[in-house]
Amino acid sequence: MTKRALITGITGQDGSYLAELLLDKGYEVYGLVRRASSDRFERIEHLQDKITLLEGDLLDPSSLVAALEESQAEEVFNLAAQSFVPTSFQQPVLTAEFTAVGVARLLEAVRQVNPKARFYQASSSEMFGKVVESPQTELTRFHPRSPYGVAKVYGHWLTVNYRESYDMHASSGILFNHESPRRGLQFVTRKITHAVARIHHGQQKKLGLGNLDARRDWGFAGDYVEAMWLMLQQDQPDDYVISTGETHSVREFCEIAFGHVGLDYKDHVEVDPRFFRPAEVDLLLGDADKARTQLNWEPKVDFKGLVTMMTAADVELVGLEKARAEAGLAR
């Protein structure tokens, strides 16, 4: 019998990779999309004839109930959020509405429509913030350093609360930074690789960045969505850290990305104080031993492979855009 899944945030990086994975496994896939003045479906454009998109919003409980009733989803993946940390400092209340209270609205809708549905909450390593131990595990105390991190802590603990209060199969994946060629341009990793491509093609000369010494545990989004799916296949719900167990600096990311096109990052990167956070998170490093042993999950793409993949994709993308622009001018 075909399984049905509902993905909030399906138009995002993780949502698009998860939709591909579920389709490969024979699922009927539904995606929740917000009504917008312009459709932004480029990440799922190649999937639109294979999935069903339903209008809904984490701010509107009735739309969540309607989506759950129409999809009859047995698995619900909550990936939607205001997920850009700098924006959370500028718009803390909006971030709380989507990233924190939105989880409450969706959990309550699932409880109302189908409490037997399995629920996945996208938790975040940003919950650890000012880390009290390294590496971080499922038992490490949270000390978030941004409104986004604080909102994610609320969503995380509410998921635990619904699991314990209502016997729901609700799990949280505490995902460390995960990137891909589909990452938004505002995120530092994609900002770097896209700038490298533009510099390579002669379209810009400099790149402004914040703290080059900030360290993160970076993995490939395509690997991480498999862990999400595995969590909902377990007999018992639980929380899992998903990470590579390696930490690298923004500086190292720059070295590999610029090196891929034969450039030295020192010739192009400028430190710009505007890009420093009000409260910096200096080091995040995850211990995914529980996921390895209980889910039999391992990351497949290493750090260098990830940076190279993203840089190569942007070099190709910018090259195509440049060729189209030149062809238009030549007409």
mmCIF file of C-alpha atoms in Angstrom:
data_model
loop_
_atom_site.group_PDB
_atom_site.id
_atom_site.type_symbol
_atom_site.label_atom_id
_atom_site.label_comp_id
_atom_site.label_asym_id
_atom_site.label_seq_id
_atom_site.Cartn_x
_atom_site.Cartn_y
_atom_site.Cartn_z
ATOM 1 C CA MET A 1 0.000 0.000 0.000
ATOM 2 C CA THR A 2 1.359 3.438 -0.984
ATOM 3 C CA LYS A 3 2.410 5.638 1.932
ATOM 4 C CA ARG A 4 1.403 9.277 2.020
ATOM 5 C CA ALA A 5 3.636 12.040 3.343
ATOM 6 C CA LEU A 6 3.107 15.755 3.883
ATOM 7 C CA ILE A 7 6.156 18.057 3.817
ATOM 8 C CA THR A 8 6.007 21.630 5.073
ATOM 9 C CA GLY A 9 8.796 23.719 3.582
ATOM 10 C CA ILE A 10 8.844 21.543 0.455
ATOM 11 C CA THR A 11 10.109 24.438 -1.695
ATOM 12 C CA GLY A 12 13.267 24.774 0.437
ATOM 13 C CA GLN A 13 16.598 22.991 0.181
ATOM 14 C CA ASP A 14 15.724 20.117 2.524
ATOM 15 C CA GLY A 15 12.149 19.830 1.314
ATOM 16 C CA SER A 16 13.216 19.321 -2.291
ATOM 17 C CA TYR A 17 15.752 16.615 -1.417
ATOM 18 C CA LEU A 18 13.275 14.888 0.923
ATOM 19 C CA ALA A 19 10.565 14.926 -1.757
ATOM 20 C CA GLU A 20 12.974 13.238 -4.187
ATOM 21 C CA LEU A 21 13.863 10.596 -1.597
ATOM 22 C CA LEU A 22 10.230 9.810 -0.756
ATOM 23 C CA LEU A 23 9.236 9.620 -4.420
ATOM 24 C CA ASP A 24 12.088 7.157 -5.011
ATOM 25 C CA LYS A 25 10.660 5.056 -2.178
ATOM 26 C CA GLY A 26 7.210 5.023 -3.772
ATOM 27 C CA TYR A 27 5.460 7.563 -1.555
ATOM 28 C CA GLU A 28 2.586 9.795 -2.556
ATOM 29 C CA VAL A 29 4.067 13.194 -1.688
ATOM 30 C CA TYR A 30 2.132 16.303 -0.672
ATOM 31 C CA GLY A 31 3.768 19.658 -0.033
ATOM 32 C CA LEU A 32 2.453 22.619 1.928
ATOM 33 C CA VAL A 33 3.096 25.940 0.180
ATOM 34 C CA ARG A 34 2.253 29.469 1.248
ATOM 35 C CA ARG A 35 0.147 31.693 -0.949
ATOM 36 C CA ALA A 36 2.608 34.206 -2.403
ATOM 37 C CA SER A 37 2.493 37.004 -4.936
ATOM 38 C CA SER A 38 5.035 35.085 -7.019
ATOM 39 C CA ASP A 39 5.678 31.335 -7.100
ATOM 40 C CA ARG A 40 9.175 30.327 -6.004
ATOM 41 C CA PHE A 41 9.264 26.651 -6.895
ATOM 42 C CA GLU A 42 12.605 26.431 -8.722
ATOM 43 C CA ARG A 43 13.959 23.734 -6.366
ATOM 44 C CA ILE A 44 10.973 21.448 -7.027
ATOM 45 C CA GLU A 45 10.246 22.448 -10.619
ATOM 46 C CA HIS A 46 11.447 19.038 -11.846
ATOM 47 C CA LEU A 47 9.073 17.311 -9.399
ATOM 48 C CA GLN A 48 5.863 19.297 -9.861
ATOM 49 C CA ASP A 49 4.135 16.678 -12.017
ATOM 50 C CA LYS A 50 4.908 14.005 -9.387
ATOM 51 C CA ILE A 51 3.805 15.776 -6.195
ATOM 52 C CA THR A 52 0.638 17.492 -4.979
ATOM 53 C CA LEU A 53 0.971 21.014 -3.620
ATOM 54 C CA LEU A 54 -1.541 22.220 -1.043
ATOM 55 C CA GLU A 55 -1.958 25.820 0.051
ATOM 56 C CA GLY A 56 -1.399 26.375 3.756
ATOM 57 C CA ASP A 57 0.483 28.413 6.311
ATOM 58 C CA LEU A 58 2.014 27.676 9.713
ATOM 59 C CA LEU A 59 0.328 30.876 10.916
ATOM 60 C CA ASP A 60 -3.141 29.536 10.023
ATOM 61 C CA PRO A 61 -4.305 26.450 11.980
ATOM 62 C CA SER A 62 -7.380 25.812 9.804
ATOM 63 C CA SER A 63 -5.216 25.534 6.674
ATOM 64 C CA LEU A 64 -3.040 22.930 8.417
ATOM 65 C CA VAL A 65 -6.084 20.869 9.366
ATOM 66 C CA ALA A 66 -7.358 21.086 5.779
ATOM 67 C CA ALA A 67 -3.987 19.970 4.349
ATOM 68 C CA LEU A 68 -3.795 17.009 6.715
ATOM 69 C CA GLU A 69 -7.365 15.978 5.906
ATOM 70 C CA GLU A 70 -6.820 16.247 2.141
ATOM 71 C CA SER A 71 -3.461 14.467 2.098
ATOM 72 C CA GLN A 72 -4.406 11.796 4.666
ATOM 73 C CA ALA A 73 -0.688 11.802 5.449
ATOM 74 C CA GLU A 74 0.744 9.010 7.568
ATOM 75 C CA GLU A 75 4.061 10.835 7.878
ATOM 76 C CA VAL A 76 4.405 14.592 8.442
ATOM 77 C CA PHE A 77 7.763 16.328 8.037
ATOM 78 C CA ASN A 78 7.868 19.846 9.467
ATOM 79 C CA LEU A 79 10.713 21.594 7.637
ATOM 80 C CA ALA A 80 9.101 25.029 7.312
ATOM 81 C CA ALA A 81 10.574 27.893 9.335
ATOM 82 C CA GLN A 82 12.065 31.349 9.172
ATOM 83 C CA SER A 83 15.497 29.773 9.101
ATOM 84 C CA PHE A 84 17.978 32.573 8.426
ATOM 85 C CA VAL A 85 19.748 33.491 11.669
ATOM 86 C CA PRO A 86 20.558 37.163 10.854
ATOM 87 C CA THR A 87 16.902 37.784 9.906
ATOM 88 C CA SER A 88 15.829 36.384 13.280
ATOM 89 C CA PHE A 89 17.629 39.271 14.993
ATOM 90 C CA GLN A 90 15.813 41.760 12.738
ATOM 91 C CA GLN A 91 12.413 40.019 12.946
ATOM 92 C CA PRO A 92 12.333 38.080 16.243
ATOM 93 C CA VAL A 93 8.543 38.079 16.609
ATOM 94 C CA LEU A 94 7.920 36.775 13.086
ATOM 95 C CA THR A 95 10.617 34.137 13.640
ATOM 96 C CA ALA A 96 8.845 33.054 16.836
ATOM 97 C CA GLU A 97 5.496 32.813 15.042
ATOM 98 C CA PHE A 98 6.798 30.548 12.274
ATOM 99 C CA THR A 99 9.667 28.652 13.867
ATOM 100 C CA ALA A 100 8.267 28.201 17.389
ATOM 101 C CA VAL A 101 4.488 28.613 17.576
ATOM 102 C CA GLY A 102 4.111 27.174 14.065
ATOM 103 C CA VAL A 103 5.252 23.837 15.492
ATOM 104 C CA ALA A 104 2.482 24.013 18.103
ATOM 105 C CA ARG A 105 -0.127 24.717 15.440
ATOM 106 C CA LEU A 106 1.035 21.789 13.301
ATOM 107 C CA LEU A 107 1.352 19.308 16.176
ATOM 108 C CA GLU A 108 -2.118 20.238 17.367
ATOM 109 C CA ALA A 109 -3.509 19.819 13.846
ATOM 110 C CA VAL A 110 -1.902 16.363 13.573
ATOM 111 C CA ARG A 111 -3.331 15.411 16.978
ATOM 112 C CA GLN A 112 -6.773 16.556 15.834
ATOM 113 C CA VAL A 113 -6.792 14.930 12.379
ATOM 114 C CA ASN A 114 -4.658 11.790 12.792
ATOM 115 C CA PRO A 115 -2.789 11.332 16.093
ATOM 116 C CA LYS A 116 -1.341 8.063 14.748
ATOM 117 C CA ALA A 117 0.541 9.914 11.995
ATOM 118 C CA ARG A 118 4.307 9.980 12.479
ATOM 119 C CA PHE A 119 5.768 13.460 12.936
ATOM 120 C CA TYR A 120 9.247 14.817 12.244
ATOM 121 C CA GLN A 121 10.419 18.145 13.650
ATOM 122 C CA ALA A 122 13.450 19.879 12.138
ATOM 123 C CA SER A 123 15.465 20.884 15.189
ATOM 124 C CA SER A 124 18.812 22.633 14.829
ATOM 125 C CA SER A 125 22.361 22.703 16.152
ATOM 126 C CA GLU A 126 21.771 26.445 16.705
ATOM 127 C CA MET A 127 19.913 25.342 19.854
ATOM 128 C CA PHE A 128 23.314 24.558 21.404
ATOM 129 C CA GLY A 129 24.627 28.059 20.656
ATOM 130 C CA LYS A 130 27.194 28.877 23.347
ATOM 131 C CA VAL A 131 28.221 25.265 23.766
ATOM 132 C CA VAL A 132 28.855 23.831 27.221
ATOM 133 C CA GLU A 133 30.614 20.724 25.880
ATOM 134 C CA SER A 134 32.101 19.487 22.644
ATOM 135 C CA PRO A 135 31.079 17.499 20.716
ATOM 136 C CA GLN A 136 27.359 18.047 21.290
ATOM 137 C CA THR A 137 25.039 15.081 21.824
ATOM 138 C CA GLU A 138 21.315 14.608 22.368
ATOM 139 C CA LEU A 139 21.920 15.236 26.103
ATOM 140 C CA THR A 140 23.947 18.464 25.767
ATOM 141 C CA ARG A 141 22.286 21.477 27.428
ATOM 142 C CA PHE A 142 20.888 24.115 25.075
ATOM 143 C CA HIS A 143 22.132 27.731 25.186
ATOM 144 C CA PRO A 144 20.788 29.378 22.001
ATOM 145 C CA ARG A 145 22.449 32.597 20.863
ATOM 146 C CA SER A 146 19.847 33.930 18.417
ATOM 147 C CA PRO A 147 16.059 34.365 18.275
ATOM 148 C CA TYR A 148 16.105 31.573 15.681
ATOM 149 C CA GLY A 149 17.896 29.228 18.094
ATOM 150 C CA VAL A 150 15.483 30.132 20.897
ATOM 151 C CA ALA A 151 12.485 29.451 18.633
ATOM 152 C CA LYS A 152 13.933 26.082 17.630
ATOM 153 C CA VAL A 153 14.324 25.132 21.310
ATOM 154 C CA TYR A 154 10.604 25.791 21.820
ATOM 155 C CA GLY A 155 9.671 23.637 18.826
ATOM 156 C CA HIS A 156 12.009 20.886 19.961
ATOM 157 C CA TRP A 157 10.698 20.661 23.516
ATOM 158 C CA LEU A 158 7.093 20.926 22.358
ATOM 159 C CA THR A 159 7.666 17.912 20.104
ATOM 160 C CA VAL A 160 9.033 15.997 23.101
ATOM 161 C CA ASN A 161 6.029 17.173 25.148
ATOM 162 C CA TYR A 162 3.480 15.925 22.592
ATOM 163 C CA ARG A 163 5.308 12.617 22.378
ATOM 164 C CA GLU A 164 5.178 12.169 26.139
ATOM 165 C CA SER A 165 1.726 13.685 26.729
ATOM 166 C CA TYR A 166 -0.255 12.153 23.875
ATOM 167 C CA ASP A 167 1.818 9.076 22.967
ATOM 168 C CA MET A 168 2.459 10.499 19.480
ATOM 169 C CA HIS A 169 5.215 9.142 17.255
ATOM 170 C CA ALA A 170 7.004 12.504 17.210
ATOM 171 C CA SER A 171 10.761 12.707 16.618
ATOM 172 C CA SER A 172 13.231 15.573 16.315
ATOM 173 C CA GLY A 173 16.349 15.628 14.187
ATOM 174 C CA ILE A 174 18.956 17.957 15.677
ATOM 175 C CA LEU A 175 20.604 18.665 12.356
ATOM 176 C CA PHE A 176 23.942 20.393 12.179
ATOM 177 C CA ASN A 177 24.702 22.675 9.224
ATOM 178 C CA HIS A 178 23.845 20.972 5.970
ATOM 179 C CA GLU A 179 24.412 22.534 2.586
ATOM 180 C CA SER A 180 24.016 21.864 -1.137
ATOM 181 C CA PRO A 181 23.862 23.616 -4.501
ATOM 182 C CA ARG A 182 20.209 24.342 -3.585
ATOM 183 C CA ARG A 183 21.154 26.375 -0.493
ATOM 184 C CA GLY A 184 19.763 29.919 -0.435
ATOM 185 C CA LEU A 185 22.141 32.665 -1.564
ATOM 186 C CA GLN A 186 21.893 34.450 1.795
ATOM 187 C CA PHE A 187 23.616 31.575 3.650
ATOM 188 C CA VAL A 188 27.379 31.956 4.022
ATOM 189 C CA THR A 189 28.313 28.716 2.228
ATOM 190 C CA ARG A 190 26.312 29.510 -0.908
ATOM 191 C CA LYS A 191 27.294 33.168 -0.664
ATOM 192 C CA ILE A 192 30.909 31.999 -0.936
ATOM 193 C CA THR A 193 30.485 29.517 -3.789
ATOM 194 C CA HIS A 194 28.301 31.874 -5.830
ATOM 195 C CA ALA A 195 30.814 34.710 -5.371
ATOM 196 C CA VAL A 196 33.663 32.382 -6.391
ATOM 197 C CA ALA A 197 31.742 31.604 -9.582
ATOM 198 C CA ARG A 198 31.110 35.300 -10.298
ATOM 199 C CA ILE A 199 34.764 36.176 -9.654
ATOM 200 C CA HIS A 200 35.846 33.270 -11.890
ATOM 201 C CA HIS A 201 33.614 34.604 -14.682
ATOM 202 C CA GLY A 202 34.842 38.180 -14.217
ATOM 203 C CA GLN A 203 31.601 39.545 -12.772
ATOM 204 C CA GLN A 204 32.899 40.701 -9.369
ATOM 205 C CA LYS A 205 36.243 41.116 -7.629
ATOM 206 C CA LYS A 206 35.693 41.037 -3.855
ATOM 207 C CA LEU A 207 33.628 39.113 -1.321
ATOM 208 C CA GLY A 208 32.716 40.549 2.085
ATOM 209 C CA LEU A 209 32.379 38.046 4.948
ATOM 210 C CA GLY A 210 32.084 38.148 8.730
ATOM 211 C CA ASN A 211 33.915 35.858 11.162
ATOM 212 C CA LEU A 212 36.286 33.681 9.100
ATOM 213 C CA ASP A 213 37.240 31.683 12.182
ATOM 214 C CA ALA A 214 33.695 30.542 13.039
ATOM 215 C CA ARG A 215 33.651 26.755 12.866
ATOM 216 C CA ARG A 216 30.785 24.511 11.827
ATOM 217 C CA ASP A 217 30.043 20.838 11.309
ATOM 218 C CA TRP A 218 28.987 20.919 7.635
ATOM 219 C CA GLY A 219 27.314 18.047 5.807
ATOM 220 C CA PHE A 220 25.356 17.448 2.586
ATOM 221 C CA ALA A 221 21.594 18.065 2.746
ATOM 222 C CA GLY A 222 20.915 15.068 0.504
ATOM 223 C CA ASP A 223 22.486 12.791 3.131
ATOM 224 C CA TYR A 224 20.631 14.427 6.014
ATOM 225 C CA VAL A 225 17.105 13.989 4.630
ATOM 226 C CA GLU A 226 17.695 10.236 4.636
ATOM 227 C CA ALA A 227 18.179 10.464 8.403
ATOM 228 C CA MET A 228 14.837 12.287 8.715
ATOM 229 C CA TRP A 229 13.072 9.471 6.899
ATOM 230 C CA LEU A 230 14.838 6.792 8.950
ATOM 231 C CA MET A 231 13.634 8.375 12.208
ATOM 232 C CA LEU A 232 10.009 7.875 11.208
ATOM 233 C CA GLN A 233 10.626 4.212 10.300
ATOM 234 C CA GLN A 234 11.642 3.323 13.867
ATOM 235 C CA ASP A 235 9.285 1.507 16.249
ATOM 236 C CA GLN A 236 9.808 4.179 18.895
ATOM 237 C CA PRO A 237 10.109 7.953 18.377
ATOM 238 C CA ASP A 238 13.240 9.673 19.655
ATOM 239 C CA ASP A 239 15.617 12.595 19.103
ATOM 240 C CA TYR A 240 18.847 12.297 17.120
ATOM 241 C CA VAL A 241 21.867 14.482 16.430
ATOM 242 C CA ILE A 242 22.689 14.384 12.707
ATOM 243 C CA SER A 243 26.200 15.565 11.865
ATOM 244 C CA THR A 244 29.519 14.571 10.308
ATOM 245 C CA GLY A 245 31.559 14.774 13.526
ATOM 246 C CA GLU A 246 34.087 17.093 11.842
ATOM 247 C CA THR A 247 34.440 20.839 12.241
ATOM 248 C CA HIS A 248 35.795 23.289 9.684
ATOM 249 C CA SER A 249 36.163 27.066 9.596
ATOM 250 C CA VAL A 250 34.655 29.552 7.161
ATOM 251 C CA ARG A 251 38.278 30.225 6.161
ATOM 252 C CA GLU A 252 38.767 26.551 5.180
ATOM 253 C CA PHE A 253 35.542 26.689 3.167
ATOM 254 C CA CYS A 254 36.928 29.703 1.283
ATOM 255 C CA GLU A 255 40.279 28.004 0.677
ATOM 256 C CA ILE A 256 38.681 24.987 -1.010
ATOM 257 C CA ALA A 257 36.064 26.964 -2.958
ATOM 258 C CA PHE A 258 38.500 29.514 -4.385
ATOM 259 C CA GLY A 259 41.132 26.806 -4.897
ATOM 260 C CA HIS A 260 38.665 24.869 -7.074
ATOM 261 C CA VAL A 261 38.948 27.619 -9.705
ATOM 262 C CA GLY A 262 42.674 28.228 -9.165
ATOM 263 C CA LEU A 263 42.340 31.357 -6.992
ATOM 264 C CA ASP A 264 43.677 32.352 -3.556
ATOM 265 C CA TYR A 265 40.863 33.497 -1.260
ATOM 266 C CA LYS A 266 43.187 36.059 0.381
ATOM 267 C CA ASP A 267 43.171 38.056 -2.842
ATOM 268 C CA HIS A 268 39.391 38.403 -2.856
ATOM 269 C CA VAL A 269 37.871 38.007 0.636
ATOM 270 C CA GLU A 270 37.446 41.070 2.851
ATOM 271 C CA VAL A 271 36.283 40.882 6.474
ATOM 272 C CA ASP A 272 33.249 43.133 6.896
ATOM 273 C CA PRO A 273 32.040 43.931 10.463
ATOM 274 C CA ARG A 274 28.455 44.202 9.162
ATOM 275 C CA PHE A 275 28.330 40.426 8.812
ATOM 276 C CA PHE A 276 29.210 39.612 12.424
ATOM 277 C CA ARG A 277 26.300 38.410 14.563
ATOM 278 C CA PRO A 278 25.254 40.343 17.707
ATOM 279 C CA ALA A 279 25.950 37.112 19.641
ATOM 280 C CA GLU A 280 28.397 34.847 17.840
ATOM 281 C CA VAL A 281 28.323 31.053 17.791
ATOM 282 C CA ASP A 282 31.999 30.142 17.426
ATOM 283 C CA LEU A 283 32.023 26.344 17.341
ATOM 284 C CA LEU A 284 29.458 23.647 16.583
ATOM 285 C CA LEU A 285 30.487 19.984 16.424
ATOM 286 C CA GLY A 286 28.031 17.103 16.578
ATOM 287 C CA ASP A 287 28.284 13.539 17.832
ATOM 288 C CA ALA A 288 25.969 11.416 15.661
ATOM 289 C CA ASP A 289 26.868 8.107 17.306
ATOM 290 C CA LYS A 290 23.244 7.449 18.300
ATOM 291 C CA ALA A 291 22.076 7.891 14.686
ATOM 292 C CA ARG A 292 24.867 5.644 13.468
ATOM 293 C CA THR A 293 24.019 2.824 15.872
ATOM 294 C CA GLN A 294 20.210 3.066 16.015
ATOM 295 C CA LEU A 295 19.365 4.324 12.513
ATOM 296 C CA ASN A 296 22.355 2.787 10.720
ATOM 297 C CA TRP A 297 22.920 6.225 9.172
ATOM 298 C CA GLU A 298 26.241 7.566 7.892
ATOM 299 C CA PRO A 299 27.019 10.740 5.911
ATOM 300 C CA LYS A 300 28.306 9.903 2.432
ATOM 301 C CA VAL A 301 29.658 13.278 1.207
ATOM 302 C CA ASP A 302 32.727 14.668 3.004
ATOM 303 C CA PHE A 303 33.582 18.348 3.551
ATOM 304 C CA LYS A 304 35.834 18.781 0.530
ATOM 305 C CA GLY A 305 33.357 16.928 -1.667
ATOM 306 C CA LEU A 306 30.559 19.209 -0.477
ATOM 307 C CA VAL A 307 32.456 22.457 -1.113
ATOM 308 C CA THR A 308 33.626 21.232 -4.515
ATOM 309 C CA MET A 309 30.085 20.119 -5.469
ATOM 310 C CA MET A 310 28.630 23.516 -4.563
ATOM 311 C CA THR A 311 31.388 25.506 -6.268
ATOM 312 C CA ALA A 312 31.221 23.475 -9.487
ATOM 313 C CA ALA A 313 27.429 23.877 -9.621
ATOM 314 C CA ASP A 314 27.667 27.656 -9.198
ATOM 315 C CA VAL A 315 30.456 27.976 -11.771
ATOM 316 C CA GLU A 316 28.165 26.200 -14.242
ATOM 317 C CA LEU A 317 25.106 28.247 -13.204
ATOM 318 C CA VAL A 318 26.825 31.645 -13.462
ATOM 319 C CA GLY A 319 28.438 30.591 -16.730
ATOM 320 C CA LEU A 320 25.026 29.766 -18.235
ATOM 321 C CA GLU A 321 23.555 33.054 -16.977
ATOM 322 C CA LYS A 322 26.486 34.960 -18.458
ATOM 323 C CA ALA A 323 26.139 33.174 -21.825
ATOM 324 C CA ARG A 324 22.395 33.906 -21.941
ATOM 325 C CA ALA A 325 22.998 37.577 -21.126
ATOM 326 C CA GLU A 326 25.672 37.865 -23.821
ATOM 327 C CA ALA A 327 23.448 36.127 -26.357
ATOM 328 C CA GLY A 328 20.653 38.580 -25.566
ATOM 329 C CA LEU A 329 22.964 41.543 -26.061
ATOM 330 C CA ALA A 330 24.229 40.127 -29.352
ATOM 331 C CA ARG A 331 20.744 40.022 -30.850
#
